[in-house]
mmCIF file of C-alpha atoms in Angstrom:
data_model
loop_
_atom_site.group_PDB
_atom_site.id
_atom_site.type_symbol
_atom_site.label_atom_id
_atom_site.label_comp_id
_atom_site.label_asym_id
_atom_site.label_seq_id
_atom_site.Cartn_x
_atom_site.Cartn_y
_atom_site.Cartn_z
ATOM 1 C CA MET O 1 81.399 58.927 58.491
ATOM 2 C CA THR O 2 77.781 59.948 58.103
ATOM 3 C CA ALA O 3 76.573 63.484 57.571
ATOM 4 C CA SER O 4 74.715 63.365 60.878
ATOM 5 C CA LEU O 5 77.903 62.526 62.731
ATOM 6 C CA VAL O 6 79.850 65.238 60.969
ATOM 7 C CA THR O 7 77.320 67.966 61.553
ATOM 8 C CA GLY O 8 76.936 66.880 65.151
ATOM 9 C CA CYS O 9 80.623 67.373 65.960
ATOM 10 C CA GLY O 10 81.832 70.568 67.555
ATOM 11 C CA VAL O 11 78.554 72.427 67.145
ATOM 12 C CA LEU O 12 78.384 75.602 69.170
ATOM 13 C CA PRO O 13 75.046 77.358 69.733
ATOM 14 C CA GLY O 14 74.668 80.705 68.006
ATOM 15 C CA ASP O 15 71.888 82.995 66.980
ATOM 16 C CA GLY O 16 69.129 80.556 66.191
ATOM 17 C CA GLY O 17 71.382 77.705 65.096
ATOM 18 C CA PRO O 18 74.831 76.154 65.111
ATOM 19 C CA GLN O 19 77.894 78.312 64.637
ATOM 20 C CA ARG O 20 79.239 77.806 61.134
ATOM 21 C CA ARG O 21 82.854 76.798 60.628
ATOM 22 C CA THR O 22 84.960 77.139 57.491
ATOM 23 C CA VAL O 23 86.864 74.309 55.802
ATOM 24 C CA THR O 24 89.657 75.720 53.649
ATOM 25 C CA VAL O 25 90.413 73.528 50.637
ATOM 26 C CA TRP O 26 93.404 73.880 48.317
ATOM 27 C CA LEU O 27 92.793 72.450 44.847
ATOM 28 C CA MET O 28 95.094 72.694 41.854
ATOM 29 C CA LYS O 29 94.405 74.834 38.819
ATOM 30 C CA ASP O 30 92.389 73.021 36.135
ATOM 31 C CA SER O 31 91.802 69.897 38.243
ATOM 32 C CA ALA O 32 88.083 70.680 38.328
ATOM 33 C CA SER O 33 85.944 73.157 36.442
ATOM 34 C CA LYS O 34 84.436 76.182 38.161
ATOM 35 C CA GLU O 35 80.961 74.823 37.388
ATOM 36 C CA PHE O 36 81.775 71.516 39.094
ATOM 37 C CA LEU O 37 83.160 73.264 42.158
ATOM 38 C CA ASP O 38 80.160 75.578 42.374
ATOM 39 C CA ARG O 39 77.763 72.625 42.276
ATOM 40 C CA PHE O 40 79.800 70.701 44.826
ATOM 41 C CA THR O 41 80.052 73.660 47.207
ATOM 42 C CA GLU O 42 76.330 74.339 47.078
ATOM 43 C CA GLU O 43 75.398 70.724 47.747
ATOM 44 C CA PHE O 44 78.039 70.196 50.444
ATOM 45 C CA GLU O 45 77.033 73.295 52.395
ATOM 46 C CA ARG O 46 73.366 72.365 52.071
ATOM 47 C CA THR O 47 73.940 68.905 53.577
ATOM 48 C CA HIS O 48 76.498 69.993 56.190
ATOM 49 C CA GLY O 49 74.637 72.735 57.995
ATOM 50 C CA ASP O 50 77.489 74.022 60.149
ATOM 51 C CA LEU O 51 80.220 74.046 57.486
ATOM 52 C CA ASP O 52 81.237 76.583 54.855
ATOM 53 C CA LEU O 53 83.722 75.781 52.098
ATOM 54 C CA ASP O 54 86.536 78.114 51.094
ATOM 55 C CA ILE O 55 88.079 76.571 47.954
ATOM 56 C CA ARG O 56 91.327 78.218 46.935
ATOM 57 C CA ILE O 57 92.900 77.363 43.578
ATOM 58 C CA GLN O 58 96.672 76.825 43.544
ATOM 59 C CA GLU O 59 99.305 76.796 40.791
ATOM 60 C CA TRP O 60 101.451 73.692 40.326
ATOM 61 C CA THR O 61 104.604 75.790 40.040
ATOM 62 C CA GLY O 62 106.220 76.011 43.480
ATOM 63 C CA ILE O 63 103.459 74.046 45.171
ATOM 64 C CA GLY O 64 105.836 71.727 47.035
ATOM 65 C CA ASP O 65 107.339 74.488 49.174
ATOM 66 C CA LYS O 66 103.903 76.013 49.725
ATOM 67 C CA VAL O 67 102.438 72.721 50.975
ATOM 68 C CA HIS O 68 105.396 72.079 53.279
ATOM 69 C CA ALA O 69 104.917 75.540 54.775
ATOM 70 C CA ALA O 70 101.180 74.950 55.203
ATOM 71 C CA LEU O 71 101.781 71.669 57.031
ATOM 72 C CA GLU O 72 103.880 73.547 59.584
ATOM 73 C CA SER O 73 101.567 76.567 59.855
ATOM 74 C CA ASP O 74 99.420 77.436 62.843
ATOM 75 C CA THR O 75 97.562 80.313 61.184
ATOM 76 C CA ALA O 76 93.782 80.324 60.999
ATOM 77 C CA ASP O 77 93.685 80.405 57.203
ATOM 78 C CA ALA O 78 95.925 77.350 56.724
ATOM 79 C CA PRO O 79 94.346 74.678 54.487
ATOM 80 C CA ASP O 80 92.322 71.845 55.991
ATOM 81 C CA VAL O 81 92.288 69.721 52.805
ATOM 82 C CA ILE O 82 94.976 69.779 50.109
ATOM 83 C CA GLU O 83 95.081 68.233 46.652
ATOM 84 C CA VAL O 84 98.567 66.862 45.928
ATOM 85 C CA GLY O 85 100.024 64.923 43.025
ATOM 86 C CA ASN O 86 99.914 61.212 43.780
ATOM 87 C CA THR O 87 103.689 60.776 43.533
ATOM 88 C CA GLN O 88 104.258 63.771 45.833
ATOM 89 C CA VAL O 89 102.487 62.260 48.842
ATOM 90 C CA PRO O 90 105.547 60.378 50.221
ATOM 91 C CA GLN O 91 107.490 63.612 50.764
ATOM 92 C CA TYR O 92 104.639 65.056 52.822
ATOM 93 C CA ILE O 93 104.188 61.846 54.807
ATOM 94 C CA GLU O 94 107.867 61.883 55.718
ATOM 95 C CA GLY O 95 107.586 65.199 57.511
ATOM 96 C CA GLY O 96 104.829 63.892 59.803
ATOM 97 C CA GLY O 97 102.422 66.645 58.850
ATOM 98 C CA LEU O 98 99.529 64.554 57.513
ATOM 99 C CA LEU O 99 96.542 63.066 59.302
ATOM 100 C CA ASP O 100 96.341 59.262 59.320
ATOM 101 C CA LEU O 101 93.089 58.356 57.554
ATOM 102 C CA THR O 102 93.437 54.581 57.727
ATOM 103 C CA LEU O 103 90.347 54.006 59.875
ATOM 104 C CA GLU O 104 88.056 55.968 57.566
ATOM 105 C CA SER O 105 89.635 54.350 54.500
ATOM 106 C CA MET O 106 88.999 50.829 55.782
ATOM 107 C CA ARG O 107 85.651 51.370 57.474
ATOM 108 C CA ASP O 108 83.872 53.843 55.205
ATOM 109 C CA TRP O 109 85.659 54.523 51.942
ATOM 110 C CA GLY O 110 86.164 51.115 50.292
ATOM 111 C CA MET O 111 89.931 51.316 49.985
ATOM 112 C CA ASP O 112 90.216 47.799 48.518
ATOM 113 C CA ASP O 113 88.736 49.095 45.262
ATOM 114 C CA TRP O 114 91.028 52.126 44.860
ATOM 115 C CA LEU O 115 93.300 52.383 41.843
ATOM 116 C CA PRO O 116 96.698 51.089 43.010
ATOM 117 C CA GLY O 117 98.591 53.863 41.232
ATOM 118 C CA LEU O 118 96.810 56.432 43.406
ATOM 119 C CA ALA O 119 96.522 54.473 46.644
ATOM 120 C CA GLU O 120 100.037 53.071 46.990
ATOM 121 C CA PRO O 121 101.919 56.396 47.021
ATOM 122 C CA GLY O 122 99.505 57.626 49.701
ATOM 123 C CA ARG O 123 100.375 54.766 52.030
ATOM 124 C CA GLN O 124 103.286 54.302 54.399
ATOM 125 C CA LEU O 125 103.626 50.863 55.930
ATOM 126 C CA SER O 126 100.000 50.079 56.799
ATOM 127 C CA ALA O 127 98.834 53.674 57.285
ATOM 128 C CA GLN O 128 96.855 55.566 54.610
ATOM 129 C CA TYR O 129 97.438 59.311 54.354
ATOM 130 C CA GLY O 130 96.638 60.150 50.722
ATOM 131 C CA ILE O 131 93.091 59.445 49.538
ATOM 132 C CA PRO O 132 92.748 58.790 45.777
ATOM 133 C CA TRP O 133 90.794 61.480 43.928
ATOM 134 C CA TYR O 134 91.242 61.110 40.170
ATOM 135 C CA ALA O 135 93.628 59.519 37.688
ATOM 136 C CA ALA O 136 94.908 59.901 34.165
ATOM 137 C CA ASN O 137 97.235 57.588 32.302
ATOM 138 C CA ARG O 138 98.600 56.847 28.879
ATOM 139 C CA VAL O 139 96.739 54.994 26.169
ATOM 140 C CA VAL O 140 97.468 54.448 22.494
ATOM 141 C CA ILE O 141 95.957 57.147 20.259
ATOM 142 C CA TYR O 142 95.714 55.897 16.705
ATOM 143 C CA ARG O 143 94.655 56.957 13.228
ATOM 144 C CA LYS O 144 91.571 54.958 12.333
ATOM 145 C CA ASP O 145 91.979 55.806 8.656
ATOM 146 C CA LEU O 146 95.562 54.528 8.506
ATOM 147 C CA PHE O 147 94.574 51.316 10.295
ATOM 148 C CA GLU O 148 91.772 50.822 7.776
ATOM 149 C CA GLN O 149 94.073 51.484 4.818
ATOM 150 C CA ALA O 150 96.463 48.842 6.147
ATOM 151 C CA GLY O 151 93.624 46.320 6.476
ATOM 152 C CA ILE O 152 93.715 46.334 10.287
ATOM 153 C CA THR O 153 90.163 45.897 11.522
ATOM 154 C CA ALA O 154 90.649 45.976 15.298
ATOM 155 C CA PRO O 155 93.194 47.302 17.817
ATOM 156 C CA PRO O 156 95.753 44.793 19.116
ATOM 157 C CA LYS O 157 95.043 42.847 22.285
ATOM 158 C CA THR O 158 98.595 41.680 23.114
ATOM 159 C CA ARG O 159 102.057 43.200 22.934
ATOM 160 C CA GLU O 160 103.201 40.772 20.246
ATOM 161 C CA GLU O 161 100.145 41.584 18.156
ATOM 162 C CA TRP O 162 100.910 45.277 18.711
ATOM 163 C CA LEU O 163 104.408 44.791 17.315
ATOM 164 C CA GLU O 164 103.023 42.886 14.357
ATOM 165 C CA ILE O 165 100.464 45.476 13.290
ATOM 166 C CA THR O 166 102.828 48.378 14.016
ATOM 167 C CA GLY O 167 105.355 46.785 11.681
ATOM 168 C CA LYS O 168 102.656 46.481 9.043
ATOM 169 C CA LEU O 169 101.731 50.158 9.461
ATOM 170 C CA ASN O 170 105.378 51.248 9.267
ATOM 171 C CA SER O 171 105.635 51.444 5.486
ATOM 172 C CA GLY O 172 104.820 53.607 2.483
ATOM 173 C CA GLY O 173 105.813 56.869 4.150
ATOM 174 C CA THR O 174 103.831 56.147 7.350
ATOM 175 C CA GLN O 175 105.453 55.764 10.756
ATOM 176 C CA GLY O 176 104.003 52.733 12.520
ATOM 177 C CA ILE O 177 104.387 54.594 15.810
ATOM 178 C CA TYR O 178 106.024 57.797 16.953
ATOM 179 C CA LEU O 179 107.786 56.905 20.212
ATOM 180 C CA ALA O 180 110.515 59.202 21.488
ATOM 181 C CA GLY O 181 113.609 57.417 22.741
ATOM 182 C CA GLN O 182 113.457 58.867 26.255
ATOM 183 C CA ASP O 183 109.767 58.358 27.059
ATOM 184 C CA TRP O 184 110.633 56.730 30.361
ATOM 185 C CA TYR O 185 107.076 56.685 31.724
ATOM 186 C CA THR O 186 106.091 54.400 28.854
ATOM 187 C CA LEU O 187 109.182 52.263 29.462
ATOM 188 C CA ALA O 188 108.199 51.945 33.132
ATOM 189 C CA GLY O 189 104.939 50.281 32.099
ATOM 190 C CA PHE O 190 106.773 47.645 30.062
ATOM 191 C CA VAL O 191 109.182 47.029 32.961
ATOM 192 C CA TRP O 192 106.281 46.582 35.387
ATOM 193 C CA ASP O 193 104.541 44.295 32.905
ATOM 194 C CA GLU O 194 107.557 42.007 33.023
ATOM 195 C CA GLY O 195 107.556 41.937 36.825
ATOM 196 C CA GLY O 196 110.405 44.410 37.261
ATOM 197 C CA ASP O 197 110.655 47.911 38.719
ATOM 198 C CA LEU O 198 112.706 51.074 38.414
ATOM 199 C CA ALA O 199 113.942 50.717 41.993
ATOM 200 C CA GLU O 200 113.343 48.265 44.814
ATOM 201 C CA GLU O 201 113.362 48.611 48.590
ATOM 202 C CA ASP O 202 114.940 46.085 50.927
ATOM 203 C CA GLY O 203 115.133 46.663 54.669
ATOM 204 C CA GLY O 204 114.614 50.383 54.319
ATOM 205 C CA THR O 205 117.281 50.818 51.628
ATOM 206 C CA TRP O 206 116.415 51.608 48.030
ATOM 207 C CA ARG O 207 118.463 50.544 45.011
ATOM 208 C CA GLY O 208 118.016 50.991 41.291
ATOM 209 C CA SER O 209 116.820 47.819 39.584
ATOM 210 C CA LEU O 210 116.924 48.445 35.838
ATOM 211 C CA ASP O 211 119.551 45.704 35.632
ATOM 212 C CA THR O 212 117.226 42.858 36.667
ATOM 213 C CA PRO O 213 116.246 40.326 33.983
ATOM 214 C CA ALA O 214 112.620 41.515 34.140
ATOM 215 C CA ALA O 215 113.535 45.175 33.673
ATOM 216 C CA LEU O 216 115.863 44.296 30.801
ATOM 217 C CA ARG O 217 113.009 42.451 29.070
ATOM 218 C CA GLY O 218 110.893 45.588 29.388
ATOM 219 C CA MET O 219 113.643 47.682 27.788
ATOM 220 C CA ASP O 220 114.011 45.166 24.966
ATOM 221 C CA PHE O 221 110.309 45.426 24.130
ATOM 222 C CA TYR O 222 110.603 49.220 24.141
ATOM 223 C CA ARG O 223 113.549 48.978 21.736
ATOM 224 C CA ARG O 224 111.636 46.759 19.323
ATOM 225 C CA LEU O 225 108.554 49.009 19.371
ATOM 226 C CA GLN O 226 110.462 52.292 19.110
ATOM 227 C CA ALA O 227 112.269 51.065 16.001
ATOM 228 C CA LEU O 228 108.952 50.926 14.095
ATOM 229 C CA GLY O 229 108.909 54.702 13.642
ATOM 230 C CA ASP O 230 111.199 57.695 13.446
ATOM 231 C CA GLY O 231 111.056 58.991 17.011
ATOM 232 C CA PRO O 232 114.309 60.677 18.118
ATOM 233 C CA VAL O 233 116.417 58.371 20.288
ATOM 234 C CA ASP O 234 117.965 61.232 22.268
ATOM 235 C CA ALA O 235 114.853 63.190 23.282
ATOM 236 C CA ASP O 236 111.628 62.737 25.231
ATOM 237 C CA GLU O 237 108.018 63.083 24.074
ATOM 238 C CA GLU O 238 108.017 66.868 24.620
ATOM 239 C CA HIS O 239 111.035 67.592 22.403
ATOM 240 C CA PRO O 240 109.456 68.129 19.977
ATOM 241 C CA PRO O 241 105.910 67.915 21.383
ATOM 242 C CA GLN O 242 104.480 64.704 20.001
ATOM 243 C CA ALA O 243 101.036 66.229 19.442
ATOM 244 C CA GLY O 244 102.538 68.382 16.699
ATOM 245 C CA VAL O 245 104.357 65.450 15.127
ATOM 246 C CA PHE O 246 101.174 63.379 15.137
ATOM 247 C CA ALA O 247 99.147 66.229 13.666
ATOM 248 C CA GLY O 248 101.653 67.084 10.974
ATOM 249 C CA GLY O 249 102.546 63.796 9.394
ATOM 250 C CA ARG O 250 101.560 60.251 8.557
ATOM 251 C CA VAL O 251 101.961 58.768 12.030
ATOM 252 C CA ALA O 252 99.748 55.806 12.872
ATOM 253 C CA GLN O 253 100.066 55.801 16.680
ATOM 254 C CA ILE O 254 101.385 57.646 19.718
ATOM 255 C CA VAL O 255 101.333 56.763 23.417
ATOM 256 C CA ALA O 256 99.781 59.624 25.383
ATOM 257 C CA VAL O 257 96.915 60.657 27.628
ATOM 258 C CA PRO O 258 93.647 60.848 25.635
ATOM 259 C CA GLY O 259 93.314 64.579 26.205
ATOM 260 C CA LEU O 260 96.250 65.121 23.854
ATOM 261 C CA ALA O 261 93.938 64.210 20.974
ATOM 262 C CA ARG O 262 92.261 67.602 21.358
ATOM 263 C CA ALA O 263 95.586 69.346 20.778
ATOM 264 C CA VAL O 264 96.199 67.160 17.724
ATOM 265 C CA VAL O 265 92.858 68.057 16.157
ATOM 266 C CA ARG O 266 93.343 71.749 16.922
ATOM 267 C CA GLN O 267 96.571 71.631 14.925
ATOM 268 C CA ASN O 268 95.079 69.520 12.143
ATOM 269 C CA PRO O 269 91.269 69.814 11.901
ATOM 270 C CA ASP O 270 91.286 67.235 9.091
ATOM 271 C CA LEU O 271 91.832 64.578 11.772
ATOM 272 C CA GLU O 272 88.481 65.289 13.427
ATOM 273 C CA GLY O 273 86.703 61.941 13.803
ATOM 274 C CA LYS O 274 89.737 59.957 12.645
ATOM 275 C CA LEU O 275 91.381 59.339 16.017
ATOM 276 C CA GLY O 276 90.705 56.304 18.172
ATOM 277 C CA PHE O 277 91.987 54.988 21.487
ATOM 278 C CA PHE O 278 92.926 51.633 22.979
ATOM 279 C CA PRO O 279 94.676 50.580 26.208
ATOM 280 C CA VAL O 280 98.402 49.885 26.037
ATOM 281 C CA PRO O 281 98.364 46.137 25.297
ATOM 282 C CA GLY O 282 99.633 43.646 27.837
ATOM 283 C CA LYS O 283 101.434 40.349 27.459
ATOM 284 C CA SER O 284 98.189 38.393 27.219
ATOM 285 C CA ALA O 285 94.765 39.173 25.766
ATOM 286 C CA GLY O 286 92.196 40.509 28.207
ATOM 287 C CA ARG O 287 94.842 41.999 30.482
ATOM 288 C CA PRO O 288 95.961 45.510 29.501
ATOM 289 C CA GLY O 289 99.552 46.510 30.021
ATOM 290 C CA ALA O 290 100.742 48.228 33.162
ATOM 291 C CA VAL O 291 100.914 52.020 32.888
ATOM 292 C CA PHE O 292 102.165 54.914 34.936
ATOM 293 C CA THR O 293 99.221 56.473 36.743
ATOM 294 C CA GLY O 294 99.234 60.213 37.190
ATOM 295 C CA GLY O 295 96.609 62.070 39.129
ATOM 296 C CA SER O 296 95.887 63.463 42.549
ATOM 297 C CA ASP O 297 95.243 62.426 46.127
ATOM 298 C CA LEU O 298 93.584 64.465 48.845
ATOM 299 C CA VAL O 299 95.363 64.864 52.189
ATOM 300 C CA VAL O 300 94.386 66.427 55.518
ATOM 301 C CA PRO O 301 97.056 68.325 57.500
ATOM 302 C CA ARG O 302 97.468 67.193 61.086
ATOM 303 C CA ASN O 303 97.247 70.812 62.178
ATOM 304 C CA THR O 304 93.673 71.290 60.913
ATOM 305 C CA ASP O 305 91.317 72.804 63.454
ATOM 306 C CA VAL O 306 88.228 71.374 61.717
ATOM 307 C CA ARG O 307 89.192 67.718 61.541
ATOM 308 C CA ASP O 308 85.657 66.396 61.149
ATOM 309 C CA GLY O 309 84.845 68.973 58.476
ATOM 310 C CA ALA O 310 88.005 68.188 56.531
ATOM 311 C CA ILE O 311 87.224 64.474 56.626
ATOM 312 C CA ALA O 312 83.695 65.195 55.429
ATOM 313 C CA VAL O 313 85.053 67.110 52.417
ATOM 314 C CA VAL O 314 87.420 64.271 51.523
ATOM 315 C CA GLU O 315 84.629 61.746 51.910
ATOM 316 C CA ALA O 316 82.329 63.713 49.619
ATOM 317 C CA LEU O 317 84.877 64.511 46.896
ATOM 318 C CA THR O 318 86.193 60.948 46.741
ATOM 319 C CA GLY O 319 82.826 59.231 47.153
ATOM 320 C CA ALA O 320 81.074 57.583 44.220
ATOM 321 C CA GLU O 321 78.615 60.384 43.409
ATOM 322 C CA TRP O 322 80.984 63.319 43.120
ATOM 323 C CA ASN O 323 83.960 61.275 41.956
ATOM 324 C CA THR O 324 81.942 59.956 39.032
ATOM 325 C CA GLU O 325 80.668 63.456 38.280
ATOM 326 C CA LEU O 326 84.246 64.788 38.259
ATOM 327 C CA ALA O 327 85.408 62.004 35.948
ATOM 328 C CA ARG O 328 82.611 62.676 33.481
ATOM 329 C CA THR O 329 83.115 66.439 33.626
ATOM 330 C CA MET O 330 86.900 66.430 33.236
ATOM 331 C CA ASN O 331 87.471 63.156 31.308
ATOM 332 C CA TYR O 332 89.336 61.551 34.209
ATOM 333 C CA VAL O 333 89.460 57.994 35.453
ATOM 334 C CA PRO O 334 87.433 57.603 38.684
ATOM 335 C CA ASN O 335 89.357 56.600 41.782
ATOM 336 C CA LYS O 336 87.949 53.063 41.993
ATOM 337 C CA THR O 337 88.072 50.141 39.587
ATOM 338 C CA THR O 338 84.390 49.521 40.388
ATOM 339 C CA LEU O 339 83.471 52.891 38.828
ATOM 340 C CA ALA O 340 85.065 52.224 35.442
ATOM 341 C CA ASP O 341 81.703 51.449 33.823
ATOM 342 C CA GLU O 342 80.562 54.983 34.632
ATOM 343 C CA VAL O 343 82.877 56.358 31.924
ATOM 344 C CA ALA O 344 82.478 53.521 29.413
ATOM 345 C CA ASP O 345 80.633 55.695 26.887
ATOM 346 C CA GLU O 346 83.696 57.898 26.268
ATOM 347 C CA GLU O 347 86.232 55.949 24.175
ATOM 348 C CA GLY O 348 89.381 57.672 25.386
ATOM 349 C CA VAL O 349 88.423 57.628 29.065
ATOM 350 C CA ALA O 350 87.279 54.005 28.826
ATOM 351 C CA ALA O 351 90.688 53.068 27.405
ATOM 352 C CA MET O 352 92.336 54.950 30.273
ATOM 353 C CA ALA O 353 90.172 53.244 32.866
ATOM 354 C CA ALA O 354 91.042 49.793 31.509
ATOM 355 C CA GLY O 355 94.741 50.556 31.847
ATOM 356 C CA ALA O 356 94.375 52.301 35.208
ATOM 357 C CA ALA O 357 93.253 49.052 36.809
ATOM 358 C CA ARG O 358 96.871 47.933 36.355
ATOM 359 C CA GLY O 359 98.375 51.359 36.943
ATOM 360 C CA ARG O 360 101.445 51.986 39.041
ATOM 361 C CA ALA O 361 103.314 54.970 40.378
ATOM 362 C CA THR O 362 106.998 55.717 40.671
ATOM 363 C CA PRO O 363 108.826 54.196 43.687
ATOM 364 C CA SER O 364 107.190 55.392 46.884
ATOM 365 C CA THR O 365 110.055 57.289 48.438
ATOM 366 C CA PRO O 366 110.478 61.073 48.762
ATOM 367 C CA GLU O 367 114.005 60.749 47.363
ATOM 368 C CA TRP O 368 112.596 59.720 43.968
ATOM 369 C CA ALA O 369 112.551 63.449 43.171
ATOM 370 C CA ASN O 370 116.370 63.266 43.132
ATOM 371 C CA VAL O 371 116.201 60.669 40.358
ATOM 372 C CA GLU O 372 113.927 62.767 38.172
ATOM 373 C CA ALA O 373 116.040 65.893 38.714
ATOM 374 C CA ASP O 374 118.907 64.374 36.705
ATOM 375 C CA ASN O 375 117.195 61.377 35.217
ATOM 376 C CA PRO O 376 119.639 58.540 34.423
ATOM 377 C CA ILE O 377 116.831 56.459 32.910
ATOM 378 C CA LYS O 378 116.707 58.749 29.872
ATOM 379 C CA GLU O 379 120.425 58.438 29.188
ATOM 380 C CA TYR O 380 120.203 54.671 29.623
ATOM 381 C CA MET O 381 117.424 54.437 27.065
ATOM 382 C CA THR O 382 119.347 56.462 24.496
ATOM 383 C CA LYS O 383 122.463 54.335 24.988
ATOM 384 C CA VAL O 384 120.526 51.117 24.407
ATOM 385 C CA LEU O 385 118.670 52.505 21.391
ATOM 386 C CA THR O 386 121.981 53.519 19.802
ATOM 387 C CA GLY O 387 123.486 50.064 20.145
ATOM 388 C CA ALA O 388 125.192 49.937 23.547
ATOM 389 C CA ASP O 389 125.063 46.750 25.608
ATOM 390 C CA PRO O 390 121.780 46.844 27.585
ATOM 391 C CA ALA O 391 123.070 44.948 30.628
ATOM 392 C CA THR O 392 126.125 47.181 31.000
ATOM 393 C CA GLU O 393 124.136 50.380 30.623
ATOM 394 C CA ALA O 394 121.408 49.115 32.969
ATOM 395 C CA ARG O 395 123.976 48.456 35.703
ATOM 396 C CA ARG O 396 125.386 51.958 35.251
ATOM 397 C CA ALA O 397 121.936 53.570 35.388
ATOM 398 C CA SER O 398 120.936 51.469 38.406
ATOM 399 C CA ARG O 399 124.017 52.629 40.314
ATOM 400 C CA ARG O 400 123.111 56.262 39.605
ATOM 401 C CA ILE O 401 119.533 55.661 40.770
ATOM 402 C CA THR O 402 120.820 54.045 43.975
ATOM 403 C CA GLU O 403 123.098 57.018 44.642
ATOM 404 C CA ALA O 404 120.238 59.468 44.049
ATOM 405 C CA LEU O 405 117.934 57.570 46.397
ATOM 406 C CA ALA O 406 120.579 57.630 49.135
ATOM 407 C CA ALA O 407 120.796 61.424 49.043
ATOM 408 C CA PRO O 408 118.423 63.687 51.021
ATOM 409 C CA ALA O 409 115.363 64.763 49.011
ATOM 410 C CA SER O 410 115.978 68.109 47.358
#
């Protein structure tokens, strides 16, 4: 939609010019800097003469209930554009409170180039409701000095090469990798790489699928990699926080978002300049591994009273100019694979962008929240890592996932 079309819609004559209307935008805390939002607001209002922006920053805690209430509200100050986590979009679609933006996505916004991990959760059947905004995903953060001491001159390009060099690094008091036993997001990437999934949908019914041969291969690779360090088998990456472990000891690698490197260096300034990044390797060279894609989509409530203005905001924020600016400002991955070169000069973000091209999200059903509330994947991983039969434990975990997906979303 062009600016001329937007500014020509719903214009009412006033004193010497069109009556200005306000677009209320909810964005999440720390998604964008104040400086970025100030620049965006100034430029948007300058080029959309009848629109004012009212950007209101929200906290993640309790946001689900607040968004649901907003989608049902008929008050004048209800939001017209809302930033939501990419995996949260299905629960808002289900309630019927979102505007269908398929036409704009196909005609104007280049949806074929969107990152799949952002686009797929925003889609139901063939309709697009969530518009990709920005992404972040895991990469491998590594100690350049420890690689050099071990005679490793370049990061691995394949999973087998990754195992080989990690085994080489795992000696002389150095952990080849610190990988907690219940880091299920990392496991998901290996499962997807093998062609499996955490759950699959058939005829409208979801079932857990950790027991498929592909998913079992993904778990086996996780088991082999996790053994090349001293990560706890019965805890996730936050218990203890892996940034502290990486900062405090001789650990060659962790799997994390690049931004975690800042926390590592804060805790151990001696590591300044010694950390590098590479995409999680895939099964073949030149094709990074699949990774879980986190990030945000923008949605427009159906009850907006400034539909054209809301669409104009989404178009501007997700368009190439401002999306690239956001990525550079906040060290995000842009929302399109075609924009990856725009962040190529930042090593960590470039590694993220390479992986994001093969990014995925959790199963696109609102009931997935039930799975994460009492996550059977974590228990499954611990059982396998402590010697239980993988096939037996995978069947048990898959049954629990199926039961959770059959229950109403909490």
